[in-house]
Amino acid sequence: MQVCIFSKEEQLVIILLHFSINVVYSTRFITFLLYESVFLLQMMNKVFGGTVHKKSVREDGVFSVALDNTCSLFRGLQKEELVLLTHGDSVDKVADGFKVVAQSANIVAGIANEQKKLYGTQFHPEVDLTERGMEMLRNFLFEIAGCTSNFTVQNREQVCISEIREKVGKSKVLVLLSGGVDSTVCTALLNKALNQDQVIAVHIDNGFMRKRESQSVEEALTKLGIKLKVVNAAHTFYNGTTTLPISEEDRTPRKRISKTLNMTTNPEEKRKIIGDTFVKVANEVLGEMNLNPEEVFLAQGTLRPDLIESASHIASGKAEVIKTHHNDTELIRKLRDEGKVIEPLKDFHKDEVRALGRELGLPEEIVSRHPFPGPGLSIRVICAEEPYVCKDFAETNNILKIVTDFSASVKKPHALLQRVKLCISDEEEEKLMQITSLHSLNAFLLPIKTVGVQGDCRSYSYVCGVTSKESPHWESLMFLARLIPRMCHTINRVVYIFGSHMKEPPTDITPTFLTKGVLSTLRQADFVAHSILRESGFSSKISQMPVILIPLHFDRDPLQKQPSCRRSVVVRTFITSDFMTGIAAMPGNHIPEEVVLKMVNEIKKIPGISRVMYDLTSKPPGTTEWE
Ligand SMILES: *[C@@H]1O[C@H](CO)[C@@H](O)[C@H](O)[C@H]1NC(C)=O
Ligand SMILES: *[C@@H]1O[C@H](CO)[C@@H](O)[C@H](O)[C@H]1NC(C)=O
Ligand SMILES: *[C@@H]1O[C@H](CO)[C@@H](O)[C@H](O)[C@H]1NC(C)=O
Ligand SMILES: *[C@@H]1O[C@H](CO)[C@@H](O)[C@H](O)[C@H]1NC(C)=O
C-alpha cells in the first residue's frame, strides 16, 4: 500500500509505505514515513533548485549502482550494490546543497543533503530485488530519523498488560473462547494481566470443532493456570432451530420455525440456526453464572485485519456482505452498548499474535493453527437430500467434453466449439491443444453445489470434476481450473479426482445431514490431512486447508444397482496474503506432491469414504470455504 500526502504550499510530498520489514528481531508490519524513492528524488531536486528531464528511453530493472558509502543512508554497504531502478525522467542539474550519493552509469541514482537530512533515491529500497534495501531503510529509520526499535512483541505485551489493568481495574472480564488462536491468546494475555478470579473464560463446544480441539485448548490454558468453563452443547446445536420468513415473497413479520439443524441442508439456514443457538446457549450459560453487568467487561480477540476488513466493507458500501455475527446475547449487547468491550489484540496482525502466544507460553500446536470459521465443520459438510441438476446440466457437460477433448473436437466441429473458442485467446487455444493431445482427461459436472463469487455476487453453483488416465499433471490442471469457470459461469470450482479414470460421474447423491456420524467422518479426515501437513513442515506455507465432505459415492456397479451410501472428501489448500483473494497450492510447487498423495491415501482408509479430490480453484471464482 502506498499513500501519498501531497501538500502544495510546503511543496512537500510524504509517502507512507506500509510493508513488511525483516529486521533482526521479528517479521512484522510497520507503518512509517519515508521519503519515497523515485518520485520524491525528482520532486525534491526540483524544489531545491535543480532540474529534471525526460529521457528518451525508459530503463527499468536491476542495475548495479555506485554508492557513496560515507553517506549516512548507505553506511555499511559496499561501493557497488544491486538495486531495482526505474527511470524515465532523471536528474540533470543537482540542487544546491545536495550531492550525488548514488550513480548508475551517467544517471543520478541518489542525492542527499546530510545537513537538512534529506535523501532521495531513484531506485526502490523497499523491494526484495534491491538486495540490501532493508539496510538502507534501517539506516534511514534508526540512524537518520532517530526512530527506536522498541516495537517488539515483548514490549507490546507490556503495553497491552498496562492498558488492560488500567481499564479493567477490579472488575471481571468475560471472554468467549472459540478455540481459535486469537481468542486463546487473548485469554492468556488477560490471565497474565489480571488476577485469576477476574478472568471468566467460557468455551461453548458446538459439536463442530476439530478432533481434540476443545481438549487441547483446555489443556493448554489449564497449564497456564486458567480455569476454562467448557460447555458441551453439541446436542443442543444438532437439535437447534431458527425462525424463517414464511416464504421468499412473504414480507410480513409472520415467521415459521425451521427444521432442526440435523435435517437442514440449506447453507444460509444452517448458519442462521447455529448463530441463534449460540445466542441461546450463551444466554443460558451466562444467566446461570449470575454476572453483574456493572462489574463485567467483555474481551474479544479482534485483530487489526478484522477491523480493516469491516471498515473497508463499510467504506465500499458493501456492509451487507459482512456476515451477521449472531453473537449478541443480552449481556453482551448491554456490555457493548456501555462501551465495556476490550480488544487487547486490535493492533496485532496474525503473525504477531502467534508470536505473542508463544511468548505467553501457549504450545506451538495451538499458536500455529490455521484460521477456522466460527461455525466450524458444519460449513464443511455439503448437505443434500437430492442431486443438484439444473436445466443447463447436459449442455455444460457437453462444453466440458469439448474442452477436455479439444485436440479431437477441432477436427469434427460442433455447434458448441465456437462458443468455447470465443472464450479463449489464441495462446490459450494453443495451450489447450497441447494439453489435450498429451493427456487423456475427462471433465464433468458433479451434481452438488458450492459457494463461489462470479462477478460481484455470491452464487451457489456446480463443481466440475476432472479425472485423468495418467498421473496428474498439475500445471495443466491448474490451467483448466482457470479456464473452465470463465467459460461456464455456472461452474464455481474445479477439482481433480484422484483414482482411476472415470467417464461418468454418479447422478445421485448420498443423503447427507449434519449428524454425529457424518461429522465424525469429516473430523477424522480433517485430522488426518492436517496431521500430515503439520508433519511435512509445510503447514506455514498454506494459509488455510479446509477439508470438505461431499455426498458423492463413485465407482458403483450400475448393474448391481448398489445404493449411494459413501461420501467423498475434498482437500482445499489455500494460499493468501490478504485473505481477500488467493490461490490453490500447486502440488510439486507450493507443497510436495508426496504430501498430497499421502493425505489422499490416508483419507481413503477412513470407513465410508469413496474418493478424494483436490480443489484447484483460485478465489475468485471459488471462495475459501465451500459454503
Ligand atoms: C517505545 O518507546 C516510545 C518512546 O520512549 C514509547 O512512547 C512507546 O510506548 C514505546 N513502545 C513500546 C511498544 O514499548
Ligand atoms: C429438540 O428440541 C425441541 C425444542 O426445540 C425439544 O422439544 C425436543 O425435546 C428436543 N429433542 C431432543 C432429542 O433433545
Ligand atoms: C435429528 O435429531 C432428532 C432429535 O434429536 C432425531 O429425532 C432425528 O432422528 C435426527 N435426524 C437425523 C436425520 O438424524
Ligand atoms: C462469536 O464470538 C466469539 C468470541 O467473541 C468469536 O470468536 C466467534 O467467532 C463468534 N462467532 C460467530 C458465529 O460470529
XYZ file of C-alpha atoms and ligand atoms in Angstrom:
683
model
C 0.000 0.000 0.000
C 1.304 3.436 -0.825
C -0.453 6.545 0.367
C 0.674 9.839 -0.976
C 0.093 13.004 1.036
C 0.774 15.979 -1.130
C 0.786 19.459 0.235
C 1.212 22.193 -2.353
C 2.106 25.074 -0.068
C 5.025 23.374 1.530
C 5.949 21.576 -1.667
C 6.340 18.515 0.432
C 5.498 15.002 -0.504
C 5.355 12.346 2.084
C 4.748 8.800 1.101
C 3.547 6.397 3.675
C 4.787 2.971 2.901
C 3.155 0.098 4.630
C 5.145 -3.021 4.127
C 6.812 -5.806 5.980
C 10.339 -5.218 7.117
C 12.568 -8.046 8.073
C 14.567 -6.635 10.879
C 16.617 -8.768 13.229
C 14.019 -9.219 15.937
C 10.835 -10.165 14.096
C 8.980 -10.148 10.843
C 6.218 -7.660 11.088
C 4.472 -4.720 9.525
C 5.366 -1.213 10.385
C 3.986 1.992 9.114
C 6.417 4.781 8.784
C 7.284 7.911 6.969
C 9.722 7.600 4.187
C 10.800 9.951 1.503
C 9.630 7.782 -1.378
C 12.227 6.801 -3.833
C 11.774 7.789 -7.441
C 9.143 10.465 -7.364
C 10.465 12.330 -4.398
C 14.014 12.363 -5.556
C 12.927 14.302 -8.609
C 10.464 16.454 -6.739
C 12.955 17.333 -4.054
C 15.655 18.144 -6.546
C 13.348 20.469 -8.404
C 12.007 22.187 -5.303
C 15.534 22.938 -4.125
C 16.526 24.446 -7.445
C 17.785 21.564 -9.592
C 16.370 20.300 -12.882
C 14.773 17.067 -14.078
C 14.370 15.971 -17.664
C 12.600 13.256 -19.515
C 14.961 10.745 -21.084
C 14.092 9.293 -24.471
C 14.154 5.696 -23.255
C 12.806 4.193 -20.078
C 15.006 1.726 -18.325
C 13.591 -0.459 -15.599
C 15.312 -3.333 -13.937
C 18.049 -4.467 -11.625
C 21.241 -2.469 -12.057
C 24.476 -2.242 -10.206
C 24.878 1.274 -8.863
C 27.884 3.009 -7.373
C 27.135 4.141 -3.826
C 28.870 6.733 -1.678
C 29.017 4.649 1.477
C 30.148 7.575 3.567
C 26.597 8.897 3.197
C 24.508 8.006 6.274
C 21.890 6.301 4.151
C 24.371 3.808 2.728
C 26.581 3.265 5.762
C 27.783 -0.309 5.986
C 27.111 -1.113 2.331
C 29.536 -1.887 -0.486
C 30.577 0.669 -3.057
C 28.544 -1.241 -5.640
C 25.116 -2.712 -4.901
C 22.299 -4.240 -6.948
C 19.118 -2.164 -6.921
C 15.793 -2.020 -8.745
C 15.975 1.134 -10.787
C 13.099 2.745 -12.626
C 13.910 5.739 -14.667
C 12.041 7.612 -17.291
C 12.811 11.071 -16.060
C 16.070 11.797 -14.368
C 18.029 14.491 -12.646
C 20.168 16.817 -14.775
C 21.333 19.632 -12.541
C 21.630 18.658 -8.907
C 20.045 21.134 -6.474
C 22.262 23.375 -4.368
C 23.286 21.871 -1.083
C 22.791 18.324 -2.406
C 25.403 15.891 -3.592
C 25.142 12.814 -5.724
C 25.415 9.749 -3.498
C 24.445 7.019 -5.955
C 25.114 6.730 -9.636
C 24.181 4.271 -12.372
C 26.351 4.883 -15.458
C 25.595 8.548 -16.141
C 22.284 8.575 -14.317
C 21.896 10.134 -10.899
C 20.505 7.358 -8.716
C 20.626 9.082 -5.348
C 21.056 12.551 -3.851
C 21.461 13.749 -0.297
C 21.658 16.857 1.790
C 23.037 15.456 5.018
C 22.672 18.749 6.855
C 18.958 19.023 6.176
C 18.600 15.238 6.483
C 17.013 14.943 3.066
C 17.640 11.856 0.982
C 16.343 10.702 -2.351
C 16.874 7.551 -4.365
C 15.974 6.838 -7.952
C 15.650 3.150 -7.055
C 13.347 1.178 -4.759
C 14.886 0.249 -1.413
C 11.626 -1.374 -0.310
C 11.661 -4.297 -2.771
C 13.448 -7.618 -2.419
C 15.230 -7.051 -5.740
C 17.217 -4.299 -4.068
C 19.333 -6.763 -2.170
C 20.388 -4.560 0.728
C 17.419 -2.206 0.673
C 16.384 -3.171 4.183
C 19.730 -1.953 5.476
C 19.188 1.375 3.756
C 15.760 1.652 5.369
C 17.198 0.685 8.714
C 19.843 3.400 8.348
C 17.124 5.862 7.472
C 14.800 4.917 10.324
C 17.190 4.331 13.168
C 20.271 6.411 12.326
C 18.822 9.351 10.438
C 15.193 9.724 11.544
C 16.003 8.686 15.129
C 13.280 6.058 15.421
C 13.759 3.398 18.064
C 13.141 -0.271 17.560
C 11.156 -0.948 20.692
C 8.064 -2.096 18.775
C 8.754 -5.699 19.698
C 6.322 -8.345 20.796
C 7.763 -8.319 24.331
C 7.430 -4.542 24.660
C 3.978 -4.536 23.194
C 2.904 -7.255 25.579
C 3.865 -4.944 28.453
C 1.932 -2.060 26.904
C -1.154 -4.293 26.465
C -0.921 -5.523 30.038
C -0.809 -1.998 31.463
C -3.758 -1.000 29.300
C -5.824 -3.980 30.412
C -5.049 -3.328 34.093
C -5.889 0.338 33.804
C -9.162 -0.256 32.026
C -10.456 -3.234 33.973
C -9.367 -2.273 37.477
C -11.041 -4.595 39.960
C -13.843 -5.682 37.607
C -14.186 -9.061 35.951
C -13.588 -9.853 32.293
C -15.629 -12.326 30.313
C -14.081 -13.966 27.294
C -15.860 -16.402 24.992
C -13.276 -18.725 23.533
C -13.918 -20.066 20.078
C -10.902 -22.351 20.316
C -9.007 -20.410 17.678
C -5.643 -18.702 18.050
C -6.968 -15.197 18.615
C -9.356 -15.811 21.485
C -6.919 -18.250 23.124
C -4.055 -15.735 23.026
C -6.427 -13.039 24.249
C -7.349 -15.192 27.250
C -3.723 -15.971 28.060
C -2.917 -12.270 27.924
C -5.811 -11.359 30.244
C -4.651 -14.045 32.617
C -1.180 -12.537 32.748
C -2.510 -9.027 33.280
C -5.169 -9.741 35.905
C -5.849 -11.870 38.939
C -7.092 -15.374 38.332
C -10.580 -14.745 39.716
C -11.060 -11.762 37.419
C -10.950 -13.758 34.183
C -14.055 -15.728 33.255
C -13.276 -17.891 30.242
C -16.100 -19.838 28.615
C -15.881 -22.178 25.663
C -19.058 -23.432 24.057
C -18.406 -26.662 22.186
C -20.947 -26.560 19.367
C -20.186 -30.054 18.110
C -18.419 -28.703 15.029
C -14.949 -28.469 16.499
C -11.974 -30.342 15.120
C -10.758 -33.534 16.652
C -9.325 -32.848 20.106
C -9.551 -29.100 19.546
C -11.590 -28.270 22.626
C -9.478 -30.543 24.815
C -6.155 -29.186 23.635
C -7.227 -25.598 24.242
C -8.472 -26.557 27.695
C -5.233 -28.393 28.495
C -3.046 -25.541 27.291
C -4.971 -22.985 29.332
C -5.003 -25.197 32.423
C -1.201 -25.328 32.195
C -1.189 -21.526 32.378
C -3.427 -21.676 35.431
C -6.601 -20.612 33.654
C -9.860 -22.268 34.554
C -11.846 -22.719 31.361
C -15.539 -23.433 31.596
C -16.337 -25.821 28.765
C -19.977 -26.170 27.836
C -20.730 -29.219 25.750
C -23.668 -28.110 23.666
C -23.269 -30.355 20.614
C -26.669 -31.936 21.052
C -28.402 -28.581 21.521
C -26.842 -27.413 18.271
C -27.787 -30.514 16.241
C -31.328 -30.143 17.540
C -31.350 -26.326 17.145
C -33.907 -24.383 15.103
C -34.460 -20.821 13.949
C -37.336 -18.717 12.672
C -37.644 -18.039 8.973
C -39.967 -15.974 6.769
C -42.992 -17.974 5.636
C -41.712 -17.775 2.065
C -39.294 -15.791 -0.111
C -42.039 -13.389 -1.197
C -43.643 -13.007 2.188
C -42.679 -9.574 3.511
C -44.924 -9.687 6.591
C -43.427 -10.353 10.000
C -45.019 -13.804 10.030
C -42.469 -16.499 10.718
C -42.244 -20.228 10.702
C -39.978 -22.478 12.742
C -37.256 -24.118 10.671
C -36.444 -27.804 10.692
C -33.832 -28.862 13.214
C -30.222 -28.379 12.164
C -29.683 -32.097 11.687
C -32.422 -32.057 8.997
C -31.407 -28.793 7.277
C -29.459 -28.675 4.010
C -29.660 -25.010 3.030
C -26.322 -23.341 3.901
C -27.811 -19.992 4.940
C -30.317 -21.719 7.178
C -27.578 -23.829 8.702
C -25.622 -20.703 9.589
C -28.674 -18.956 10.984
C -29.615 -21.883 13.206
C -26.064 -22.101 14.524
C -25.984 -18.352 15.223
C -29.322 -18.404 17.039
C -28.423 -21.492 19.013
C -25.153 -19.887 20.064
C -27.054 -16.927 21.492
C -29.499 -19.225 23.259
C -26.793 -21.355 24.818
C -24.634 -18.369 25.766
C -27.646 -16.669 27.372
C -28.289 -19.747 29.464
C -24.687 -20.194 30.494
C -24.153 -16.544 31.358
C -27.501 -16.403 33.124
C -26.501 -19.294 35.369
C -23.274 -17.526 36.220
C -25.161 -14.556 37.673
C -22.741 -11.968 36.396
C -23.432 -8.404 37.372
C -23.235 -6.302 34.215
C -21.935 -3.409 36.302
C -18.824 -5.360 37.193
C -18.049 -7.104 33.946
C -16.085 -6.295 30.826
C -16.192 -8.305 27.631
C -12.887 -9.160 25.954
C -12.660 -10.029 22.273
C -9.742 -11.294 20.236
C -10.302 -8.874 17.362
C -7.200 -8.328 15.224
C -6.162 -5.393 13.104
C -7.105 -7.043 9.792
C -10.611 -7.743 11.181
C -11.039 -4.050 11.836
C -9.601 -3.100 8.454
C -11.848 -5.593 6.707
C -15.059 -4.391 8.312
C -14.038 -0.768 7.812
C -13.295 -1.337 4.144
C -16.585 -3.149 3.631
C -18.417 -0.267 5.220
C -16.349 2.253 3.265
C -17.026 0.484 -0.013
C -20.750 0.274 0.712
C -20.598 -3.491 0.965
C -21.557 -3.603 4.606
C -24.258 -6.152 3.909
C -21.738 -8.794 2.936
C -20.334 -8.907 6.444
C -21.819 -11.979 7.942
C -24.044 -11.005 10.797
C -22.425 -12.070 13.994
C -25.378 -13.533 15.803
C -23.263 -13.332 18.862
C -25.053 -10.672 20.774
C -26.585 -12.205 23.834
C -28.433 -9.863 26.171
C -25.456 -9.447 28.454
C -23.045 -8.974 25.581
C -25.281 -6.410 23.900
C -25.516 -4.489 27.131
C -21.746 -4.505 27.610
C -21.258 -3.373 24.029
C -23.754 -0.546 24.398
C -21.975 0.647 27.517
C -18.589 0.532 25.807
C -17.391 -2.188 28.162
C -15.638 -4.169 25.467
C -11.877 -4.529 25.414
C -9.929 -5.695 22.376
C -6.334 -6.076 23.548
C -5.123 -7.504 20.214
C -6.580 -4.832 18.000
C -3.169 -3.559 16.862
C -1.807 -7.012 16.110
C -1.540 -8.934 12.878
C -1.888 -12.690 12.740
C 1.834 -13.481 12.777
C 2.323 -11.120 15.719
C -0.491 -12.794 17.645
C 1.218 -16.124 17.088
C 4.499 -14.676 18.376
C 2.695 -13.236 21.393
C 1.058 -16.614 22.047
C 4.473 -18.307 22.101
C 5.782 -15.605 24.404
C 2.850 -16.291 26.760
C 3.683 -19.989 26.848
C 0.997 -21.460 24.609
C 2.032 -24.623 22.747
C 3.045 -24.467 19.090
C 0.170 -26.755 18.136
C -2.241 -24.016 19.158
C -0.408 -20.881 18.093
C 0.364 -22.145 14.595
C -3.163 -23.348 13.934
C -4.805 -22.154 10.728
C -7.815 -19.831 10.966
C -11.031 -21.779 11.446
C -14.537 -20.420 10.829
C -16.943 -19.881 13.741
C -19.490 -22.485 12.542
C -16.573 -24.911 12.205
C -17.005 -28.208 10.445
C -20.720 -27.539 9.897
C -19.998 -25.490 6.791
C -17.566 -28.121 5.519
C -20.236 -30.767 5.082
C -22.149 -30.287 1.848
C -25.605 -31.357 2.944
C -28.127 -32.550 0.380
C -31.281 -34.580 0.065
C -31.226 -34.815 -3.696
C -28.790 -34.207 -6.537
C -28.439 -30.668 -7.852
C -29.173 -30.873 -11.564
C -30.448 -27.792 -13.382
C -31.569 -27.483 -16.969
C -28.129 -26.412 -18.180
C -26.540 -29.585 -16.793
C -26.338 -31.539 -20.050
C -25.182 -28.645 -22.187
C -22.487 -27.657 -19.700
C -21.268 -31.246 -19.691
C -21.035 -31.110 -23.485
C -18.895 -27.990 -23.294
C -16.641 -29.706 -20.776
C -16.256 -32.644 -23.148
C -15.139 -30.327 -25.925
C -12.649 -28.626 -23.630
C -11.018 -31.790 -22.322
C -11.009 -33.358 -25.765
C -10.135 -30.163 -27.572
C -7.480 -31.550 -29.926
C -10.004 -34.041 -31.317
C -13.003 -31.696 -31.124
C -11.479 -29.179 -33.513
C -11.460 -31.862 -36.214
C -15.187 -32.531 -36.036
C -16.754 -29.139 -35.460
C -19.688 -28.958 -33.089
C -22.054 -26.047 -32.541
C -20.583 -25.516 -29.091
C -16.997 -25.480 -30.328
C -17.408 -21.903 -31.492
C -18.599 -20.938 -28.036
C -15.529 -22.434 -26.462
C -13.232 -20.708 -28.952
C -14.839 -17.331 -28.292
C -13.895 -17.549 -24.625
C -10.197 -18.187 -25.096
C -7.258 -16.328 -26.553
C -5.024 -17.719 -29.300
C -2.318 -18.661 -26.823
C -4.840 -20.408 -24.609
C -6.170 -22.301 -27.593
C -2.670 -23.438 -28.423
C -2.042 -24.487 -24.833
C -5.350 -26.356 -24.706
C -4.437 -28.196 -27.920
C -1.136 -29.190 -26.385
C -2.614 -30.332 -23.071
C -5.432 -32.336 -24.624
C -3.212 -34.065 -27.140
C -0.741 -35.066 -24.407
C -3.142 -36.128 -21.643
C -6.353 -38.141 -21.615
C -8.590 -36.049 -19.449
C -12.239 -36.126 -18.660
C -14.285 -33.369 -17.042
C -17.895 -33.369 -15.899
C -20.260 -31.673 -13.505
C -20.800 -33.113 -10.072
C -24.450 -32.930 -9.003
C -23.812 -30.762 -5.926
C -23.477 -27.047 -5.386
C -20.990 -24.868 -3.560
C -20.406 -21.187 -2.995
C -18.367 -19.034 -5.294
C -18.100 -15.446 -6.400
C -18.768 -14.705 -10.034
C -18.656 -11.008 -10.805
C -19.720 -9.246 -7.625
C -22.222 -11.828 -6.475
C -22.071 -14.839 -4.254
C -23.518 -17.789 -6.121
C -24.351 -21.377 -5.264
C -23.440 -23.464 -8.218
C -21.764 -26.500 -9.738
C -18.450 -28.162 -9.137
C -16.560 -29.567 -12.105
C -14.583 -32.767 -11.546
C -11.566 -33.668 -13.684
C -10.088 -37.154 -13.928
C -7.086 -38.367 -15.900
C -5.689 -41.608 -17.215
C -2.132 -40.655 -16.391
C -0.942 -39.346 -13.053
C -1.995 -35.710 -12.649
C -0.055 -33.028 -14.491
C -0.683 -30.198 -12.073
C 0.242 -27.263 -14.237
C -2.209 -28.357 -16.937
C -4.906 -28.969 -14.354
C -4.391 -25.506 -12.884
C -4.688 -24.069 -16.377
C -8.009 -25.857 -16.898
C -9.209 -24.708 -13.497
C -8.675 -21.107 -14.548
C -10.259 -21.602 -17.945
C -13.391 -23.600 -17.133
C -15.193 -21.248 -14.699
C -14.506 -18.393 -17.113
C -16.172 -20.331 -19.905
C -19.083 -21.728 -17.915
C -20.354 -19.235 -15.392
C -22.406 -21.863 -13.614
C -19.194 -23.583 -12.520
C -17.691 -22.178 -9.334
C -14.992 -24.728 -8.756
C -12.813 -27.295 -10.427
C -11.484 -30.306 -8.520
C -9.108 -33.063 -9.527
C -10.467 -36.511 -8.644
C -7.771 -38.954 -7.558
C -8.097 -42.581 -8.578
C -8.856 -44.369 -11.789
C -10.031 -42.563 -14.901
C -13.773 -42.032 -14.921
C -16.154 -41.494 -17.801
C -19.386 -40.638 -15.999
C -19.937 -39.277 -12.509
C -22.764 -40.552 -10.327
C -26.066 -38.796 -10.967
C -27.419 -39.385 -7.475
C -26.105 -38.456 -4.048
C -25.842 -39.923 -0.574
C -28.433 -38.085 1.552
C -26.337 -36.050 3.953
C -27.171 -34.004 7.035
C -25.292 -32.634 9.995
C -25.457 -35.710 12.136
C -22.991 -37.148 14.597
C -21.775 -39.891 12.280
C -21.268 -37.613 9.293
C -19.389 -35.102 11.412
C -17.140 -37.712 12.944
C -16.177 -38.947 9.469
C -15.229 -35.421 8.423
C -13.488 -34.804 11.725
C -11.296 -37.827 11.125
C -10.473 -36.799 7.533
C -9.656 -33.276 8.696
C -7.436 -34.656 11.446
C -5.578 -36.993 9.090
C -4.978 -34.295 6.470
C -3.817 -31.687 8.965
C -1.563 -34.097 10.835
C 0.178 -34.994 7.569
C 0.524 -31.341 6.629
C 1.975 -30.463 10.024
C 4.431 -33.362 9.960
C 5.566 -32.360 6.468
C 6.691 -28.977 7.772
C 4.676 -27.198 5.073
C 1.891 -26.036 7.369
C 3.019 -22.435 7.330
C 3.235 -22.369 3.518
C -0.513 -22.947 3.341
C -2.762 -20.240 4.776
C -5.773 -22.480 5.360
C -6.716 -26.003 4.442
C -10.438 -26.696 4.602
C -11.258 -30.391 4.275
C -14.763 -30.882 2.936
C -17.132 -33.835 2.952
C -19.332 -34.136 -0.133
C -22.262 -36.529 -0.651
C -20.866 -38.392 -3.668
C -20.311 -42.127 -3.944
C -18.299 -43.083 -7.051
C -17.409 -46.419 -8.652
C -20.697 -48.221 -8.131
C -21.589 -51.011 -10.490
C -24.743 -49.844 -12.306
C -25.799 -53.445 -12.937
C -25.826 -54.282 -9.255
C -27.843 -51.138 -8.502
C -25.643 -50.502 -5.489
C -27.144 -47.613 -3.475
C -25.242 -44.399 -2.858
C -24.082 -44.595 0.745
C -20.489 -43.409 0.874
C -19.158 -39.881 0.682
C -16.069 -38.214 -0.752
C -13.535 -35.775 0.657
C -12.077 -32.640 -0.908
C -8.814 -31.114 0.256
C -8.669 -27.385 -0.374
C -5.230 -25.943 0.115
C -5.423 -22.194 0.050
C -2.666 -19.606 -0.096
C -3.429 -15.966 0.505
C -1.655 -12.971 1.889
C -4.596 -10.580 2.023
C -7.397 -13.059 2.882
C -9.481 -11.454 0.118
C -8.042 -13.276 -2.875
C -5.855 -16.339 -3.128
C -4.808 -19.433 -4.999
C -4.835 -23.173 -4.528
C -1.406 -24.555 -3.655
C 0.076 -26.387 -6.624
C 1.450 -29.831 -5.750
C 5.113 -30.016 -6.698
C 5.428 -26.269 -6.435
C 3.967 -24.879 -3.206
C 3.715 -28.223 -1.457
C 5.442 -31.539 -2.301
C 3.252 -33.866 -4.318
C 4.044 -36.757 -1.979
C 2.493 -34.856 0.931
C -0.747 -34.541 -1.031
C -0.633 -38.190 -2.116
C -0.084 -39.276 1.461
C -3.167 -37.330 2.543
C -5.162 -38.980 -0.235
C -4.042 -42.483 0.748
C -4.679 -41.992 4.431
C -8.083 -40.347 3.961
C -9.174 -43.209 1.703
C -8.646 -45.621 4.584
C -11.387 -43.943 6.633
C -14.549 -46.080 6.568
C -17.303 -44.670 4.375
C -15.011 -42.665 2.074
C -15.377 -43.137 -1.661
C -12.837 -40.879 -3.373
C -10.559 -37.970 -2.505
C -10.322 -34.776 -4.548
C -8.105 -31.730 -4.712
C -9.636 -28.281 -5.152
C -7.743 -26.404 -7.885
C -9.762 -23.192 -7.725
C -8.489 -19.692 -7.045
C -10.510 -17.094 -5.177
C -12.320 -15.735 -7.103
C -14.218 -17.619 -8.533
C -14.164 -20.098 -5.611
C -14.394 -18.795 -2.036
C -12.061 -20.198 0.613
C -14.829 -22.265 2.141
C -17.281 -24.396 0.168
C -20.357 -22.898 1.847
C 8.666 2.799 22.525
O 9.284 3.955 23.004
C 8.487 5.141 22.952
C 9.327 6.315 23.390
O 10.043 6.015 24.540
C 7.241 4.949 23.827
O 6.409 6.082 23.763
C 6.478 3.734 23.336
O 5.371 3.475 24.170
C 7.383 2.510 23.293
N 6.646 1.434 22.659
C 6.622 0.196 23.138
C 5.799 -0.807 22.394
O 7.242 -0.132 24.120
C -35.200 -30.836 20.363
O -35.669 -29.541 20.594
C -37.059 -29.427 20.833
C -37.377 -27.969 21.018
O -36.821 -27.181 20.016
C -37.433 -30.223 22.055
O -38.837 -30.173 22.238
C -37.006 -31.662 21.865
O -37.246 -32.390 23.028
C -35.513 -31.728 21.532
N -35.161 -33.110 21.244
C -34.135 -33.721 21.795
C -33.941 -35.153 21.437
O -33.377 -33.150 22.528
C -32.314 -35.205 14.345
O -32.450 -35.118 15.741
C -33.697 -35.545 16.243
C -33.757 -35.218 17.712
O -32.533 -35.350 18.323
C -33.854 -37.026 15.941
O -35.099 -37.477 16.410
C -33.736 -37.227 14.429
O -33.790 -38.606 14.135
C -32.448 -36.644 13.905
N -32.455 -36.686 12.464
C -31.479 -37.240 11.741
C -31.582 -37.137 10.240
O -30.531 -37.781 12.253
C -18.767 -15.316 18.488
O -17.893 -14.646 19.382
C -16.669 -15.294 19.600
C -15.928 -14.586 20.705
O -16.046 -13.211 20.627
C -15.906 -15.316 18.274
O -14.648 -15.897 18.443
C -16.732 -16.119 17.269
O -16.083 -16.136 16.016
C -18.117 -15.542 17.131
N -18.952 -16.471 16.353
C -19.727 -16.076 15.347
C -20.547 -17.130 14.688
O -19.793 -14.930 14.984
